[in-house]
Amino acid sequence: MSNREASRVETVCVGEATSGPAHEVVEGREVPISRTSLVNRTLPHRDRRMVGAWCFVDTYGPDAVITLPGMRVPPHPHTGLQTVSWLLEGTIEHRDSLGSLQRVVPGELNLMTAGRGIAHSEVSPPDRPSTLHGAQLWIALPDADRRVEPRFEHVTDLPVVRLPGVVATVLVGELHGTGRRSPARVHTPLVGADLRVDGVAQVPLDPAFEHAVVVLDGEVVVDGEALRPGPLLYLGCGRSTLDVGSGGGRCLLLGGEPFEEEILMWWNFVARTHEEVVAAREEWMASLAEGAPSGRFGQVVGYDGAPLPAPALPTSRLRPRGRAR
Ligand code: MN
């Protein structure tokens, strides 16, 4: 997925860097990610930039894509992050500059590690199912690992944990205390789990992590708050369990060790300095010229159309920001 609201993420934030439990509703907003697709974005928010290493949370659908062009995000670059693609319904066709061509389907995880640089495209294939419903999340890479070689993982054997009232699919990291860990490779202690809630449940949490929940389907009561798709509920740190209840709703549990590094998110880059963003943008734009070498981002082969140019940089200097205020 591509971030088109490049200028909006550079805003001053007013959230608290919480060290204990919190209960903070972060409102989502509708954002176009291409001419035909709208998503609901909760992170980054001016009051809350990160939850653990999670730095970007888009949820979308269920949208009817049978009569529309569906999702169509042309080749675009990423640096310094991992993208998590997770679907409840539908199909997305992913291509990247490593040569990967992979369909994202419900129940299977696509994890793309941009590291020093990668490019990819995402489209609804012609033979797609009639609706598209899912999430795309970004994980910031820590400084020590943010220049790793790019890689792509497609994981079909995710651990499923059955607890009273909830079935949890562990996308990345571990569901605390259950010993069930996703084989997907991440670079900081974190958790991402899809919770199917039917009844009342207590989900085990790592008290050293901060956590948040975003609902994907139906209504789920989380920590006493009735949530539907739209907002993200930030829960802070220091909790060892989370009360959830629903008659069949579905939500994502996101958490991780508080990410203490300041990061600079601009367009599709996670960096640390203004100069890095300028250099990455210039390299991407130079690679778009006819006959130019594709450079560190490589080339997405097989996409029918032109790659996405980067937006203009703001006139002010970009500054790295902390996870909250
Ligand atoms: Mn993307």
GROMACS .gro file of C-alpha atoms and ligand atoms in nm:
model
  326
    1MET     CA    1   0.000   0.000   0.000
    2SER     CA    2   0.113   0.352  -0.068
    3ASN     CA    3   0.079   0.651   0.158
    4ARG     CA    4  -0.063   0.947  -0.035
    5GLU     CA    5  -0.103   1.188   0.255
    6ALA     CA    6   0.265   1.265   0.280
    7SER     CA    7   0.221   1.615   0.416
    8ARG     CA    8  -0.031   1.524   0.686
    9VAL     CA    9   0.191   1.289   0.885
   10GLU     CA   10   0.435   1.571   0.958
   11THR     CA   11   0.214   1.733   1.220
   12VAL     CA   12   0.286   1.809   1.582
   13CYS     CA   13   0.143   1.544   1.808
   14VAL     CA   14  -0.015   1.587   2.150
   15GLY     CA   15  -0.044   1.229   2.281
   16GLU     CA   16   0.119   1.103   2.597
   17ALA     CA   17   0.410   0.858   2.597
   18THR     CA   18   0.229   0.635   2.844
   19SER     CA   19   0.413   0.407   3.084
   20GLY     CA   20   0.101   0.246   3.241
   21PRO     CA   21  -0.238   0.124   3.122
   22ALA     CA   22  -0.434   0.363   2.904
   23HIS     CA   23  -0.775   0.367   2.740
   24GLU     CA   24  -0.757   0.612   2.452
   25VAL     CA   25  -0.980   0.608   2.145
   26VAL     CA   26  -0.782   0.715   1.838
   27GLU     CA   27  -1.026   0.814   1.562
   28GLY     CA   28  -0.970   0.679   1.212
   29ARG     CA   29  -0.992   0.889   0.899
   30GLU     CA   30  -1.075   0.809   0.539
   31VAL     CA   31  -0.773   0.829   0.311
   32PRO     CA   32  -0.755   0.758  -0.064
   33ILE     CA   33  -0.470   0.518  -0.146
   34SER     CA   34  -0.536   0.527  -0.519
   35ARG     CA   35  -0.798   0.678  -0.745
   36THR     CA   36  -1.036   0.395  -0.667
   37SER     CA   37  -0.959   0.283  -0.313
   38LEU     CA   38  -1.036   0.440   0.024
   39VAL     CA   39  -0.896   0.309   0.350
   40ASN     CA   40  -0.952   0.388   0.716
   41ARG     CA   41  -0.624   0.504   0.873
   42THR     CA   42  -0.570   0.516   1.249
   43LEU     CA   43  -0.188   0.525   1.268
   44PRO     CA   44   0.001   0.746   1.241
   45HIS     CA   45  -0.230   0.992   1.417
   46ARG     CA   46  -0.121   1.331   1.543
   47ASP     CA   47  -0.187   1.212   1.900
   48ARG     CA   48  -0.045   0.863   1.863
   49ARG     CA   49   0.226   0.768   1.615
   50MET     CA   50   0.326   0.416   1.714
   51VAL     CA   51   0.222   0.113   1.919
   52GLY     CA   52   0.540  -0.084   1.977
   53ALA     CA   53   0.705  -0.088   1.635
   54TRP     CA   54   0.365  -0.069   1.461
   55CYS     CA   55   0.368   0.267   1.284
   56PHE     CA   56   0.093   0.247   1.023
   57VAL     CA   57  -0.253   0.091   1.046
   58ASP     CA   58  -0.491   0.090   0.747
   59THR     CA   59  -0.810  -0.113   0.745
   60TYR     CA   60  -1.047  -0.131   0.452
   61GLY     CA   61  -1.366  -0.286   0.323
   62PRO     CA   62  -1.571  -0.487   0.286
   63ASP     CA   63  -1.586  -0.308  -0.050
   64ALA     CA   64  -1.755  -0.438  -0.360
   65VAL     CA   65  -1.472  -0.469  -0.610
   66ILE     CA   66  -1.644  -0.678  -0.874
   67THR     CA   67  -1.770  -0.383  -1.079
   68LEU     CA   68  -1.497  -0.136  -0.987
   69PRO     CA   69  -1.133  -0.156  -1.094
   70GLY     CA   70  -1.072  -0.266  -0.735
   71MET     CA   71  -0.741  -0.202  -0.567
   72ARG     CA   72  -0.479  -0.074  -0.805
   73VAL     CA   73  -0.163   0.059  -0.641
   74PRO     CA   74   0.118   0.105  -0.897
   75PRO     CA   75   0.483   0.023  -0.818
   76HIS     CA   76   0.616   0.240  -0.536
   77PRO     CA   77   0.918   0.220  -0.306
   78HIS     CA   78   0.960   0.151   0.066
   79THR     CA   79   1.253   0.177   0.307
   80GLY     CA   80   1.309   0.100   0.675
   81LEU     CA   81   0.986  -0.092   0.740
   82GLN     CA   82   0.798  -0.418   0.703
   83THR     CA   83   0.450  -0.434   0.547
   84VAL     CA   84   0.194  -0.682   0.680
   85SER     CA   85  -0.095  -0.764   0.447
   86TRP     CA   86  -0.390  -0.950   0.600
   87LEU     CA   87  -0.725  -1.022   0.438
   88LEU     CA   88  -1.065  -1.130   0.570
   89GLU     CA   89  -1.213  -1.150   0.221
   90GLY     CA   90  -1.091  -1.112  -0.134
   91THR     CA   91  -0.759  -1.135  -0.315
   92ILE     CA   92  -0.471  -0.897  -0.381
   93GLU     CA   93  -0.193  -0.969  -0.626
   94HIS     CA   94   0.146  -0.855  -0.495
   95ARG     CA   95   0.452  -0.807  -0.716
   96ASP     CA   96   0.785  -0.678  -0.595
   97SER     CA   97   1.130  -0.592  -0.722
   98LEU     CA   98   1.274  -0.917  -0.581
   99GLY     CA   99   1.063  -1.094  -0.843
  100SER     CA  100   0.795  -1.211  -0.599
  101LEU     CA  101   0.450  -1.264  -0.746
  102GLN     CA  102   0.213  -1.371  -0.470
  103ARG     CA  103  -0.159  -1.363  -0.413
  104VAL     CA  104  -0.267  -1.245  -0.071
  105VAL     CA  105  -0.568  -1.450   0.037
  106PRO     CA  106  -0.763  -1.474   0.364
  107GLY     CA  107  -0.583  -1.658   0.642
  108GLU     CA  108  -0.237  -1.624   0.487
  109LEU     CA  109   0.018  -1.358   0.574
  110ASN     CA  110   0.225  -1.151   0.335
  111LEU     CA  111   0.520  -0.989   0.510
  112MET     CA  112   0.747  -0.769   0.301
  113THR     CA  113   1.067  -0.640   0.457
  114ALA     CA  114   1.180  -0.327   0.277
  115GLY     CA  115   1.508  -0.286   0.465
  116ARG     CA  116   1.736  -0.065   0.257
  117GLY     CA  117   1.485  -0.053  -0.030
  118ILE     CA  118   1.223  -0.241  -0.230
  119ALA     CA  119   0.942  -0.157  -0.472
  120HIS     CA  120   0.606  -0.331  -0.506
  121SER     CA  121   0.261  -0.310  -0.663
  122GLU     CA  122  -0.076  -0.433  -0.535
  123VAL     CA  123  -0.378  -0.495  -0.754
  124SER     CA  124  -0.711  -0.674  -0.747
  125PRO     CA  125  -0.664  -0.954  -1.004
  126PRO     CA  126  -0.926  -0.991  -1.280
  127ASP     CA  127  -1.062  -1.318  -1.137
  128ARG     CA  128  -1.104  -1.177  -0.788
  129PRO     CA  129  -1.388  -1.254  -0.547
  130SER     CA  130  -1.659  -0.988  -0.526
  131THR     CA  131  -1.543  -0.810  -0.210
  132LEU     CA  132  -1.219  -0.691  -0.055
  133HIS     CA  133  -1.181  -0.664   0.323
  134GLY     CA  134  -0.856  -0.646   0.512
  135ALA     CA  135  -0.573  -0.453   0.668
  136GLN     CA  136  -0.231  -0.328   0.584
  137LEU     CA  137   0.009  -0.253   0.865
  138TRP     CA  138   0.364  -0.125   0.877
  139ILE     CA  139   0.629  -0.222   1.130
  140ALA     CA  140   0.921   0.018   1.175
  141LEU     CA  141   1.261  -0.150   1.169
  142PRO     CA  142   1.500  -0.062   1.451
  143ASP     CA  143   1.812   0.134   1.358
  144ALA     CA  144   2.038  -0.173   1.377
  145ASP     CA  145   1.828  -0.362   1.117
  146ARG     CA  146   1.673  -0.095   0.900
  147ARG     CA  147   1.923  -0.135   0.616
  148VAL     CA  148   1.889  -0.517   0.588
  149GLU     CA  149   1.853  -0.677   0.246
  150PRO     CA  150   1.490  -0.669   0.134
  151ARG     CA  151   1.295  -0.995   0.156
  152PHE     CA  152   0.944  -1.128   0.109
  153GLU     CA  153   0.770  -1.394   0.319
  154HIS     CA  154   0.438  -1.562   0.250
  155VAL     CA  155   0.328  -1.761   0.554
  156THR     CA  156   0.046  -2.015   0.531
  157ASP     CA  157   0.098  -2.206   0.859
  158LEU     CA  158   0.025  -1.937   1.116
  159PRO     CA  159  -0.032  -2.061   1.471
  160VAL     CA  160  -0.395  -2.063   1.586
  161VAL     CA  161  -0.462  -2.041   1.960
  162ARG     CA  162  -0.805  -2.143   2.091
  163LEU     CA  163  -0.899  -1.989   2.425
  164PRO     CA  164  -1.247  -1.971   2.582
  165GLY     CA  165  -1.443  -1.716   2.375
  166VAL     CA  166  -1.167  -1.637   2.126
  167VAL     CA  167  -0.972  -1.792   1.842
  168ALA     CA  168  -0.645  -1.608   1.786
  169THR     CA  169  -0.435  -1.633   1.471
  170VAL     CA  170  -0.084  -1.512   1.544
  171LEU     CA  171   0.037  -1.311   1.243
  172VAL     CA  172   0.369  -1.194   1.386
  173GLY     CA  173   0.545  -1.234   1.719
  174GLU     CA  174   0.399  -1.440   2.002
  175LEU     CA  175   0.067  -1.444   2.183
  176HIS     CA  176   0.198  -1.389   2.534
  177GLY     CA  177   0.217  -1.691   2.760
  178THR     CA  178   0.086  -1.937   2.502
  179GLY     CA  179   0.423  -2.026   2.352
  180ARG     CA  180   0.267  -1.989   2.008
  181ARG     CA  181   0.486  -1.783   1.781
  182SER     CA  182   0.450  -1.685   1.416
  183PRO     CA  183   0.731  -1.807   1.190
  184ALA     CA  184   0.734  -1.465   1.018
  185ARG     CA  185   1.060  -1.283   1.089
  186VAL     CA  186   1.039  -0.956   1.281
  187HIS     CA  187   1.310  -0.738   1.435
  188THR     CA  188   1.165  -0.611   1.764
  189PRO     CA  189   0.958  -0.784   2.037
  190LEU     CA  190   0.599  -0.746   1.923
  191VAL     CA  191   0.266  -0.916   1.863
  192GLY     CA  192   0.006  -0.896   1.589
  193ALA     CA  193  -0.292  -1.131   1.622
  194ASP     CA  194  -0.631  -1.166   1.456
  195LEU     CA  195  -0.892  -1.234   1.726
  196ARG     CA  196  -1.225  -1.396   1.639
  197VAL     CA  197  -1.434  -1.326   1.945
  198ASP     CA  198  -1.747  -1.528   2.019
  199GLY     CA  199  -1.846  -1.486   2.381
  200VAL     CA  200  -1.647  -1.329   2.659
  201ALA     CA  201  -1.272  -1.378   2.670
  202GLN     CA  202  -0.955  -1.278   2.848
  203VAL     CA  203  -0.662  -1.242   2.613
  204PRO     CA  204  -0.317  -1.273   2.774
  205LEU     CA  205  -0.090  -0.971   2.723
  206ASP     CA  206   0.278  -0.907   2.789
  207PRO     CA  207   0.283  -0.630   3.051
  208ALA     CA  208   0.613  -0.502   2.908
  209PHE     CA  209   0.437  -0.422   2.578
  210GLU     CA  210   0.204  -0.141   2.488
  211HIS     CA  211  -0.107  -0.259   2.303
  212ALA     CA  212  -0.392  -0.143   2.084
  213VAL     CA  213  -0.696  -0.301   1.921
  214VAL     CA  214  -0.864  -0.218   1.593
  215VAL     CA  215  -1.189  -0.389   1.490
  216LEU     CA  216  -1.209  -0.545   1.145
  217ASP     CA  217  -1.562  -0.686   1.147
  218GLY     CA  218  -1.876  -0.656   1.360
  219GLU     CA  219  -1.872  -0.513   1.709
  220VAL     CA  220  -1.627  -0.612   1.980
  221VAL     CA  221  -1.636  -0.481   2.338
  222VAL     CA  222  -1.272  -0.419   2.432
  223ASP     CA  223  -1.182  -0.307   2.786
  224GLY     CA  224  -1.548  -0.206   2.828
  225GLU     CA  225  -1.556  -0.003   2.505
  226ALA     CA  226  -1.794  -0.112   2.227
  227LEU     CA  227  -1.587  -0.081   1.910
  228ARG     CA  228  -1.678  -0.114   1.545
  229PRO     CA  229  -1.448  -0.075   1.243
  230GLY     CA  230  -1.306   0.282   1.240
  231PRO     CA  231  -1.118   0.383   1.553
  232LEU     CA  232  -0.818   0.225   1.726
  233LEU     CA  233  -0.827   0.172   2.101
  234TYR     CA  234  -0.487   0.242   2.257
  235LEU     CA  235  -0.439   0.047   2.581
  236GLY     CA  236  -0.096   0.159   2.704
  237CYS     CA  237   0.149  -0.070   2.886
  238GLY     CA  238   0.140  -0.278   3.204
  239ARG     CA  239  -0.162  -0.499   3.133
  240SER     CA  240  -0.141  -0.876   3.172
  241THR     CA  241  -0.488  -0.950   3.031
  242LEU     CA  242  -0.743  -0.783   2.808
  243ASP     CA  243  -1.119  -0.834   2.838
  244VAL     CA  244  -1.295  -0.875   2.504
  245GLY     CA  245  -1.651  -0.976   2.425
  246SER     CA  246  -1.856  -1.017   2.110
  247GLY     CA  247  -2.122  -1.221   1.939
  248GLY     CA  248  -1.890  -1.298   1.649
  249GLY     CA  249  -1.673  -0.991   1.582
  250ARG     CA  250  -1.317  -0.981   1.467
  251CYS     CA  251  -1.033  -0.751   1.567
  252LEU     CA  252  -0.658  -0.710   1.547
  253LEU     CA  253  -0.448  -0.703   1.861
  254LEU     CA  254  -0.129  -0.504   1.802
  255GLY     CA  255   0.145  -0.461   2.058
  256GLY     CA  256   0.512  -0.440   2.120
  257GLU     CA  257   0.791  -0.306   2.333
  258PRO     CA  258   0.763   0.073   2.329
  259PHE     CA  259   0.975   0.191   2.036
  260GLU     CA  260   1.210   0.444   2.187
  261GLU     CA  261   1.382   0.560   1.868
  262GLU     CA  262   1.245   0.866   1.692
  263ILE     CA  263   1.152   0.792   1.334
  264LEU     CA  264   1.083   1.006   1.032
  265MET     CA  265   0.790   0.879   0.825
  266TRP     CA  266   0.742   1.049   0.493
  267TRP     CA  267   0.539   0.902   0.205
  268ASN     CA  268   0.645   0.536   0.190
  269PHE     CA  269   0.977   0.579   0.366
  270VAL     CA  270   1.061   0.522   0.731
  271ALA     CA  271   1.389   0.700   0.792
  272ARG     CA  272   1.567   0.899   1.061
  273THR     CA  273   1.680   1.219   0.889
  274HIS     CA  274   1.560   1.471   0.631
  275GLU     CA  275   1.866   1.396   0.416
  276GLU     CA  276   1.783   1.024   0.402
  277VAL     CA  277   1.432   1.097   0.282
  278VAL     CA  278   1.559   1.340   0.019
  279ALA     CA  279   1.811   1.081  -0.106
  280ALA     CA  280   1.554   0.799  -0.117
  281ARG     CA  281   1.304   1.020  -0.299
  282GLU     CA  282   1.568   1.131  -0.552
  283GLU     CA  283   1.677   0.773  -0.617
  284TRP     CA  284   1.320   0.662  -0.676
  285MET     CA  285   1.242   0.954  -0.908
  286ALA     CA  286   1.568   0.904  -1.102
  287SER     CA  287   1.479   0.536  -1.154
  288LEU     CA  288   1.154   0.635  -1.328
  289ALA     CA  289   1.332   0.802  -1.622
  290GLU     CA  290   1.335   0.610  -1.950
  291GLY     CA  291   1.633   0.372  -1.959
  292ALA     CA  292   1.761   0.471  -1.613
  293PRO     CA  293   1.919   0.203  -1.391
  294SER     CA  294   1.666   0.090  -1.132
  295GLY     CA  295   1.908   0.141  -0.840
  296ARG     CA  296   1.843   0.023  -0.487
  297PHE     CA  297   1.466  -0.012  -0.529
  298GLY     CA  298   1.492  -0.249  -0.824
  299GLN     CA  299   1.214  -0.295  -1.077
  300VAL     CA  300   0.866  -0.443  -1.049
  301VAL     CA  301   0.826  -0.665  -1.355
  302GLY     CA  302   0.483  -0.746  -1.494
  303TYR     CA  303   0.277  -0.454  -1.367
  304ASP     CA  304   0.069  -0.308  -1.646
  305GLY     CA  305   0.116   0.066  -1.604
  306ALA     CA  306   0.346   0.341  -1.485
  307PRO     CA  307   0.504   0.348  -1.138
  308LEU     CA  308   0.396   0.608  -0.881
  309PRO     CA  309   0.599   0.928  -0.872
  310ALA     CA  310   0.683   1.058  -0.524
  311PRO     CA  311   0.495   1.367  -0.402
  312ALA     CA  312   0.685   1.696  -0.369
  313LEU     CA  313   0.876   1.744  -0.047
  314PRO     CA  314   0.744   2.009   0.189
  315THR     CA  315   0.939   2.335   0.196
  316SER     CA  316   1.021   2.289   0.565
  317ARG     CA  317   1.275   2.039   0.697
  318LEU     CA  318   1.133   1.701   0.795
  319ARG     CA  319   1.200   1.607   1.156
  320PRO     CA  320   1.201   1.269   1.327
  321ARG     CA  321   0.932   1.221   1.592
  322GLY     CA  322   0.879   1.003   1.896
  323ARG     CA  323   0.603   0.747   1.936
  324ALA     CA  324   0.365   0.993   2.100
  325ARG     CA  325   0.397   1.358   2.196
  326MN      MN  326   0.329  -0.030  -0.027
   0.00000   0.00000   0.00000
